[in-house]
Amino acid sequence: MRPEFSRFPRAEGPTSAPRDRPSTCDHGGVTKVTTPRVRESRTAFVLSGGGNQGVSQVGMLRALLERGIRPDVVVGTSVGALNGAVVATLPEIHQIDHLEEVWTRLTSEAIFPGGTLRRAWNLLRRDDHLIPNSGMRALIENALVPDAFSDLAVPLRVVTADLDSGSEMVFASGPLRPALLASSALPGIFPPVPHGGGTLVDGAVVNLVPISHALAGPVDRIFVLDVSDPMGERPLRSPLDVVVRAMAISRDQRFDLELQWVPPDVELVVLPPPPDDREFFDFGGGRPLIDQAMALAHRALDDHELRPNRQRLRRWWRRRA
C-alpha cells in the first residue's frame, strides 16, 4: 500500500456531526420541541520534537487523559511522533503506563549504540550518518505501535523532512513504523530513511512544533505538548548539541508563524515542560521529569479553565516563551 503524504497537507481531520437546529413537529395539535444536540469539542494533540526531553510528554499526556481530554487527531514530529503514535493507538491511561515504562527503561547506549570508535569510523569512511538507527528501530518496536496508520484508534499525522526536495512531508496513512523512524532521523546522526518516494530525516528540521497540521481538518481546541529546548539555554558539548541548537533556531523562526495560522475561535493550550538540563545523550532520571510535567500540566489546565477568556492563554504563552 502506497503511503499517503502531503507536502502542503489537506489530510482529513476528525469529523463530527454538525450542531442540530431546534425543530418542531405537530402531534394532534400538540407541538413538540426537539432539543438540539450539543456537539462535543473536536480536540487535537500536537507533540513537538525534543530528543530525550520527550519523556516529559508522558506526564503531559497522563494529565490530559486523567481529565477525560482525549484527542480526535494527533500530530507529532520527531520524538513527539513516537509518543503521539502510542496515544493514537488507544488513548487510555494503560497506554501511558506502558509508554512511561518504555521511557524509564531507556538508556543512552540503547539509542546511540556503537561507541566512539564506531562513530569515528563512520566519519572517516564518509558515511551519511554517525550512528546506526537500530536503537531507534528497537524503541519503536518496544512502543508496541501498530504496523499501519489504519490500525490506529485516532488519526495521526507524522511530520518528516525530505532531503531531495527540501520540503515537509506529512504522513497520514500507509506503513506507520517507517514514518516514525524517518521523523526521528536526526540528520548526520542517524541515516536518512527512504520512504514515500523521498529521502527523509527528522521532521524537526522543518517543523519542530507542527501546530498548523492540526488545522488541516475541523478542530475546536489544540493542546500543544512542547518540550523543545529554547535556543541558547544549553552549552554546546557535543555534535548532537549543535544539531539540536540548529533546530531550535528554525523552531524560533517557524513557531511565531505557526501561531499566526491559528484562527481566533480555536482554543490553544500550550502545556509547560519542566526544567531539564540533562545532556542530549542522557536518558536517566526520566520518572521525576514525568511527575513534574504532569503536575505542571494539571496546574496549567486548572489555570486555563478559570480564565474568563480562554483565548488569553495565547498571549500568556507568548510572554513565557
Short mmCIF file of C-alpha atoms in Angstrom, two decimals:
data_model
loop_
_atom_site.label_atom_id
_atom_site.label_comp_id
_atom_site.label_asym_id
_atom_site.label_seq_id
_atom_site.Cartn_x
_atom_site.Cartn_y
_atom_site.Cartn_z
CA MET A 1 0.00 0.00 0.00
CA ARG A 2 1.43 3.35 -1.03
CA PRO A 3 1.68 5.75 1.92
CA GLU A 4 -0.39 8.91 1.85
CA PHE A 5 1.57 12.08 2.46
CA SER A 6 1.21 15.74 1.77
CA ARG A 7 3.75 18.47 1.18
CA PHE A 8 1.04 21.04 1.85
CA PRO A 9 -1.28 18.81 3.85
CA ARG A 10 -5.00 18.65 3.37
CA ALA A 11 -5.40 15.47 5.37
CA GLU A 12 -8.87 14.73 6.66
CA GLY A 13 -9.17 15.53 10.31
CA PRO A 14 -11.65 14.49 12.99
CA THR A 15 -15.24 14.64 11.94
CA SER A 16 -18.31 15.26 13.98
CA ALA A 17 -21.96 15.79 13.26
CA PRO A 18 -22.91 19.45 12.87
CA ARG A 19 -24.95 21.20 15.51
CA ASP A 20 -28.60 20.33 15.17
CA ARG A 21 -31.08 23.17 14.91
CA PRO A 22 -34.19 23.17 17.11
CA SER A 23 -37.07 21.51 15.33
CA THR A 24 -40.79 21.19 15.96
CA CYS A 25 -43.37 18.66 14.95
CA ASP A 26 -47.14 18.63 15.36
CA HIS A 27 -48.75 15.63 17.08
CA GLY A 28 -52.52 16.15 17.08
CA GLY A 29 -52.31 19.83 17.86
CA VAL A 30 -49.54 19.40 20.43
CA THR A 31 -46.26 20.91 19.36
CA LYS A 32 -43.17 19.00 20.43
CA VAL A 33 -39.86 20.85 20.52
CA THR A 34 -36.77 18.76 19.84
CA THR A 35 -33.78 19.93 21.86
CA PRO A 36 -30.67 20.32 19.70
CA ARG A 37 -27.74 18.08 20.43
CA VAL A 38 -24.61 19.83 21.62
CA ARG A 39 -21.58 18.91 19.54
CA GLU A 40 -18.54 17.93 21.56
CA SER A 41 -15.33 19.87 21.05
CA ARG A 42 -13.01 18.42 18.41
CA THR A 43 -9.62 18.16 20.01
CA ALA A 44 -6.09 17.93 18.60
CA PHE A 45 -2.91 16.97 20.42
CA VAL A 46 0.30 18.44 18.94
CA LEU A 47 3.55 16.89 20.18
CA SER A 48 6.86 18.62 19.46
CA GLY A 49 10.28 17.17 18.91
CA GLY A 50 12.87 17.42 21.66
CA GLY A 51 15.03 14.29 21.88
CA ASN A 52 15.39 12.96 25.41
CA GLN A 53 13.12 15.77 26.65
CA GLY A 54 10.25 13.82 25.07
CA VAL A 55 9.97 11.97 28.37
CA SER A 56 8.06 14.96 29.77
CA GLN A 57 5.30 14.43 27.20
CA VAL A 58 4.41 11.23 29.07
CA GLY A 59 3.40 13.28 32.11
CA MET A 60 1.51 15.79 29.96
CA LEU A 61 -0.43 13.01 28.23
CA ARG A 62 -1.30 11.44 31.57
CA ALA A 63 -2.65 14.75 32.88
CA LEU A 64 -4.83 15.22 29.79
CA LEU A 65 -6.26 11.70 29.88
CA GLU A 66 -6.86 11.85 33.64
CA ARG A 67 -9.12 14.83 32.97
CA GLY A 68 -11.03 12.97 30.29
CA ILE A 69 -9.44 15.03 27.49
CA ARG A 70 -8.96 12.72 24.53
CA PRO A 71 -7.79 13.58 21.04
CA ASP A 72 -9.73 13.40 17.80
CA VAL A 73 -6.46 13.81 15.90
CA VAL A 74 -2.79 13.64 16.92
CA VAL A 75 0.08 15.46 15.18
CA GLY A 76 3.71 14.73 16.02
CA THR A 77 7.22 15.36 14.85
CA SER A 78 10.42 13.53 15.85
CA VAL A 79 10.10 12.05 19.35
CA GLY A 80 6.64 13.61 19.54
CA ALA A 81 5.55 11.45 16.61
CA LEU A 82 6.50 8.30 18.54
CA ASN A 83 4.76 9.42 21.74
CA GLY A 84 1.81 10.54 19.66
CA ALA A 85 1.59 7.18 17.92
CA VAL A 86 1.33 5.44 21.28
CA VAL A 87 -1.59 7.58 22.44
CA ALA A 88 -3.20 7.38 18.98
CA THR A 89 -3.05 3.58 19.20
CA LEU A 90 -5.51 3.79 22.07
CA PRO A 91 -5.97 6.97 24.14
CA GLU A 92 -6.27 5.26 27.51
CA ILE A 93 -4.28 5.50 30.75
CA HIS A 94 -2.85 1.99 30.43
CA GLN A 95 -1.18 3.06 27.18
CA ILE A 96 0.53 5.88 29.06
CA ASP A 97 1.59 3.37 31.74
CA HIS A 98 3.32 1.39 29.01
CA LEU A 99 4.87 4.50 27.47
CA GLU A 100 6.24 5.52 30.87
CA GLU A 101 7.79 2.09 31.30
CA VAL A 102 9.45 2.37 27.87
CA TRP A 103 10.94 5.77 28.70
CA THR A 104 12.14 4.94 32.22
CA ARG A 105 13.98 1.86 30.95
CA LEU A 106 15.65 3.73 28.10
CA THR A 107 19.44 4.16 28.10
CA SER A 108 21.85 6.19 26.03
CA GLU A 109 23.56 3.04 24.74
CA ALA A 110 20.22 1.68 23.55
CA ILE A 111 19.54 4.75 21.37
CA PHE A 112 23.13 5.56 20.39
CA PRO A 113 24.87 2.18 20.02
CA GLY A 114 28.37 1.64 18.72
CA GLY A 115 30.58 3.82 20.90
CA THR A 116 33.12 6.49 19.95
CA LEU A 117 35.27 4.27 17.68
CA ARG A 118 32.28 3.26 15.56
CA ARG A 119 31.25 6.90 15.14
CA ALA A 120 34.79 7.91 14.18
CA TRP A 121 34.97 5.08 11.64
CA ASN A 122 31.66 6.14 10.05
CA LEU A 123 33.01 9.67 9.78
CA LEU A 124 36.30 8.54 8.21
CA ARG A 125 34.62 6.37 5.60
CA ARG A 126 32.35 9.28 4.67
CA ASP A 127 29.11 7.58 5.53
CA ASP A 128 25.88 9.61 5.72
CA HIS A 129 25.49 9.06 9.46
CA LEU A 130 27.46 8.61 12.67
CA ILE A 131 25.19 6.16 14.46
CA PRO A 132 23.06 3.27 13.11
CA ASN A 133 19.31 3.55 13.67
CA SER A 134 18.99 0.06 15.15
CA GLY A 135 18.35 1.60 18.57
CA MET A 136 15.51 3.74 17.22
CA ARG A 137 14.03 0.72 15.44
CA ALA A 138 14.06 -1.21 18.70
CA LEU A 139 12.46 1.70 20.54
CA ILE A 140 9.61 1.82 18.01
CA GLU A 141 9.15 -1.95 18.37
CA ASN A 142 9.05 -1.69 22.16
CA ALA A 143 6.46 1.08 21.98
CA LEU A 144 4.01 -1.52 20.59
CA VAL A 145 2.53 0.71 17.91
CA PRO A 146 0.71 -1.00 15.01
CA ASP A 147 2.22 -1.58 11.59
CA ALA A 148 -0.18 0.71 9.72
CA PHE A 149 -1.85 4.07 10.27
CA SER A 150 -5.19 2.41 9.56
CA ASP A 151 -4.86 0.31 12.73
CA LEU A 152 -4.73 3.37 15.00
CA ALA A 153 -7.78 4.31 17.05
CA VAL A 154 -7.18 8.04 16.42
CA PRO A 155 -5.95 9.69 13.18
CA LEU A 156 -2.25 10.52 13.31
CA ARG A 157 -0.10 12.85 11.19
CA VAL A 158 3.66 12.33 11.25
CA VAL A 159 5.92 15.18 10.11
CA THR A 160 9.17 14.47 8.25
CA ALA A 161 11.63 16.45 6.11
CA ASP A 162 12.60 15.37 2.57
CA LEU A 163 16.27 15.91 1.69
CA ASP A 164 15.54 15.52 -2.03
CA SER A 165 13.02 18.34 -2.32
CA GLY A 166 13.73 20.30 0.85
CA SER A 167 10.04 20.16 1.70
CA GLU A 168 7.92 19.00 4.58
CA MET A 169 6.23 15.62 4.11
CA VAL A 170 3.35 14.64 6.39
CA PHE A 171 2.23 11.02 6.52
CA ALA A 172 -1.31 10.04 7.46
CA SER A 173 -1.68 6.53 6.02
CA GLY A 174 0.29 3.52 4.89
CA PRO A 175 3.09 1.88 6.93
CA LEU A 176 3.45 3.59 10.29
CA ARG A 177 6.84 2.46 11.58
CA PRO A 178 8.97 3.71 8.65
CA ALA A 179 7.32 7.13 9.02
CA LEU A 180 8.16 7.18 12.74
CA LEU A 181 11.74 6.11 12.04
CA ALA A 182 12.09 8.86 9.43
CA SER A 183 10.58 11.53 11.65
CA SER A 184 13.24 10.87 14.31
CA ALA A 185 16.24 10.52 11.98
CA LEU A 186 18.47 13.34 13.22
CA PRO A 187 20.42 14.46 10.13
CA GLY A 188 24.07 13.48 10.24
CA ILE A 189 23.50 11.44 13.39
CA PHE A 190 21.13 8.73 12.10
CA PRO A 191 20.85 7.55 8.48
CA PRO A 192 18.17 9.11 6.27
CA VAL A 193 15.14 6.86 5.66
CA PRO A 194 13.96 6.18 2.09
CA HIS A 195 10.17 6.21 2.28
CA GLY A 196 7.22 7.52 0.30
CA GLY A 197 9.40 8.46 -2.66
CA GLY A 198 11.67 10.71 -0.62
CA THR A 199 14.87 10.63 1.41
CA LEU A 200 13.57 11.54 4.82
CA VAL A 201 15.05 12.91 8.03
CA ASP A 202 13.82 14.30 11.33
CA GLY A 203 10.64 16.36 10.93
CA ALA A 204 12.02 18.89 13.43
CA VAL A 205 14.29 20.20 10.65
CA VAL A 206 11.27 21.85 9.02
CA ASN A 207 8.62 21.97 11.74
CA LEU A 208 9.53 21.33 15.37
CA VAL A 209 6.09 22.20 16.79
CA PRO A 210 3.64 21.42 13.94
CA ILE A 211 0.55 23.30 15.13
CA SER A 212 -0.58 24.15 11.60
CA HIS A 213 -1.17 20.49 10.71
CA ALA A 214 -3.78 20.25 13.45
CA LEU A 215 -5.78 22.76 11.39
CA ALA A 216 -5.86 20.55 8.28
CA GLY A 217 -9.26 19.29 9.46
CA PRO A 218 -12.04 20.70 11.64
CA VAL A 219 -10.82 21.35 15.18
CA ASP A 220 -12.05 23.46 18.11
CA ARG A 221 -9.15 23.19 20.54
CA ILE A 222 -5.48 22.32 20.33
CA PHE A 223 -3.30 21.09 23.18
CA VAL A 224 0.40 21.65 22.44
CA LEU A 225 2.90 19.40 24.24
CA ASP A 226 6.04 21.40 23.52
CA VAL A 227 9.25 20.08 25.07
CA SER A 228 11.64 21.55 22.52
CA ASP A 229 14.71 23.19 24.00
CA PRO A 230 14.61 27.01 23.86
CA MET A 231 17.51 28.40 21.84
CA GLY A 232 20.60 29.31 23.77
CA GLU A 233 19.84 27.72 27.14
CA ARG A 234 22.28 24.80 26.94
CA PRO A 235 26.06 24.78 26.40
CA LEU A 236 27.29 23.11 23.21
CA ARG A 237 29.07 19.97 24.45
CA SER A 238 28.68 17.52 21.56
CA PRO A 239 27.84 17.32 17.84
CA LEU A 240 24.30 16.41 18.84
CA ASP A 241 24.06 19.66 20.82
CA VAL A 242 24.94 21.55 17.64
CA VAL A 243 22.26 19.73 15.63
CA VAL A 244 19.59 20.41 18.22
CA ARG A 245 20.64 24.06 18.59
CA ALA A 246 20.31 24.50 14.81
CA MET A 247 16.79 23.05 15.01
CA ALA A 248 16.00 25.43 17.87
CA ILE A 249 16.89 28.37 15.61
CA SER A 250 14.49 27.03 12.99
CA ARG A 251 11.88 26.46 15.69
CA ASP A 252 12.02 30.05 16.93
CA GLN A 253 11.53 31.38 13.41
CA ARG A 254 8.73 28.97 12.47
CA PHE A 255 6.80 28.96 15.73
CA ASP A 256 5.53 32.54 15.52
CA LEU A 257 4.24 31.78 12.04
CA GLU A 258 2.52 28.63 13.28
CA LEU A 259 0.73 30.64 15.97
CA GLN A 260 -0.45 33.21 13.44
CA TRP A 261 -2.23 30.48 11.48
CA VAL A 262 -4.44 29.53 14.43
CA PRO A 263 -7.90 31.13 14.00
CA PRO A 264 -9.09 33.24 16.93
CA ASP A 265 -12.04 30.90 17.59
CA VAL A 266 -9.77 27.87 18.13
CA GLU A 267 -8.73 27.27 21.73
CA LEU A 268 -4.96 26.95 22.05
CA VAL A 269 -3.44 25.48 25.21
CA VAL A 270 0.35 25.15 25.49
CA LEU A 271 1.45 22.86 28.32
CA PRO A 272 4.71 23.94 30.01
CA PRO A 273 7.62 21.48 30.32
CA PRO A 274 9.68 21.09 33.49
CA PRO A 275 13.30 22.31 33.58
CA ASP A 276 15.56 19.68 32.01
CA ASP A 277 19.29 20.40 31.89
CA ARG A 278 20.44 16.88 31.02
CA GLU A 279 22.82 16.36 28.14
CA PHE A 280 21.08 15.13 24.99
CA PHE A 281 22.74 11.71 25.29
CA ASP A 282 21.44 11.30 28.85
CA PHE A 283 18.20 9.30 29.24
CA GLY A 284 18.42 8.84 33.01
CA GLY A 285 16.17 10.50 35.58
CA GLY A 286 13.04 10.19 33.49
CA ARG A 287 10.49 9.41 36.20
CA PRO A 288 10.89 12.65 38.20
CA LEU A 289 10.53 14.62 34.96
CA ILE A 290 7.32 12.74 34.13
CA ASP A 291 5.91 13.55 37.57
CA GLN A 292 6.91 17.21 37.31
CA ALA A 293 5.45 17.52 33.80
CA MET A 294 2.16 16.00 34.95
CA ALA A 295 1.92 18.41 37.91
CA LEU A 296 2.71 21.41 35.69
CA ALA A 297 0.16 20.27 33.11
CA HIS A 298 -2.58 19.92 35.74
CA ARG A 299 -1.73 23.39 37.05
CA ALA A 300 -1.83 24.91 33.56
CA LEU A 301 -5.15 23.21 32.80
CA ASP A 302 -6.62 24.45 36.10
CA ASP A 303 -5.46 27.96 35.24
CA HIS A 304 -6.89 27.68 31.75
CA GLU A 305 -10.31 26.54 32.97
CA LEU A 306 -10.54 29.50 35.36
CA ARG A 307 -9.82 32.09 32.68
CA PRO A 308 -12.88 34.14 31.68
CA ASN A 309 -11.49 34.49 28.16
CA ARG A 310 -9.57 31.36 27.24
CA GLN A 311 -8.02 32.94 24.17
CA ARG A 312 -5.86 34.99 26.53
CA LEU A 313 -3.74 31.89 27.04
CA ARG A 314 -2.21 32.54 23.64
CA ARG A 315 -0.84 35.89 24.81
CA TRP A 316 0.13 34.43 28.20
CA TRP A 317 2.19 31.78 26.41
CA ARG A 318 3.98 34.38 24.29
CA ARG A 319 5.17 36.18 27.41
CA ARG A 320 6.68 32.96 28.78
CA ALA A 321 8.34 31.84 25.51
#
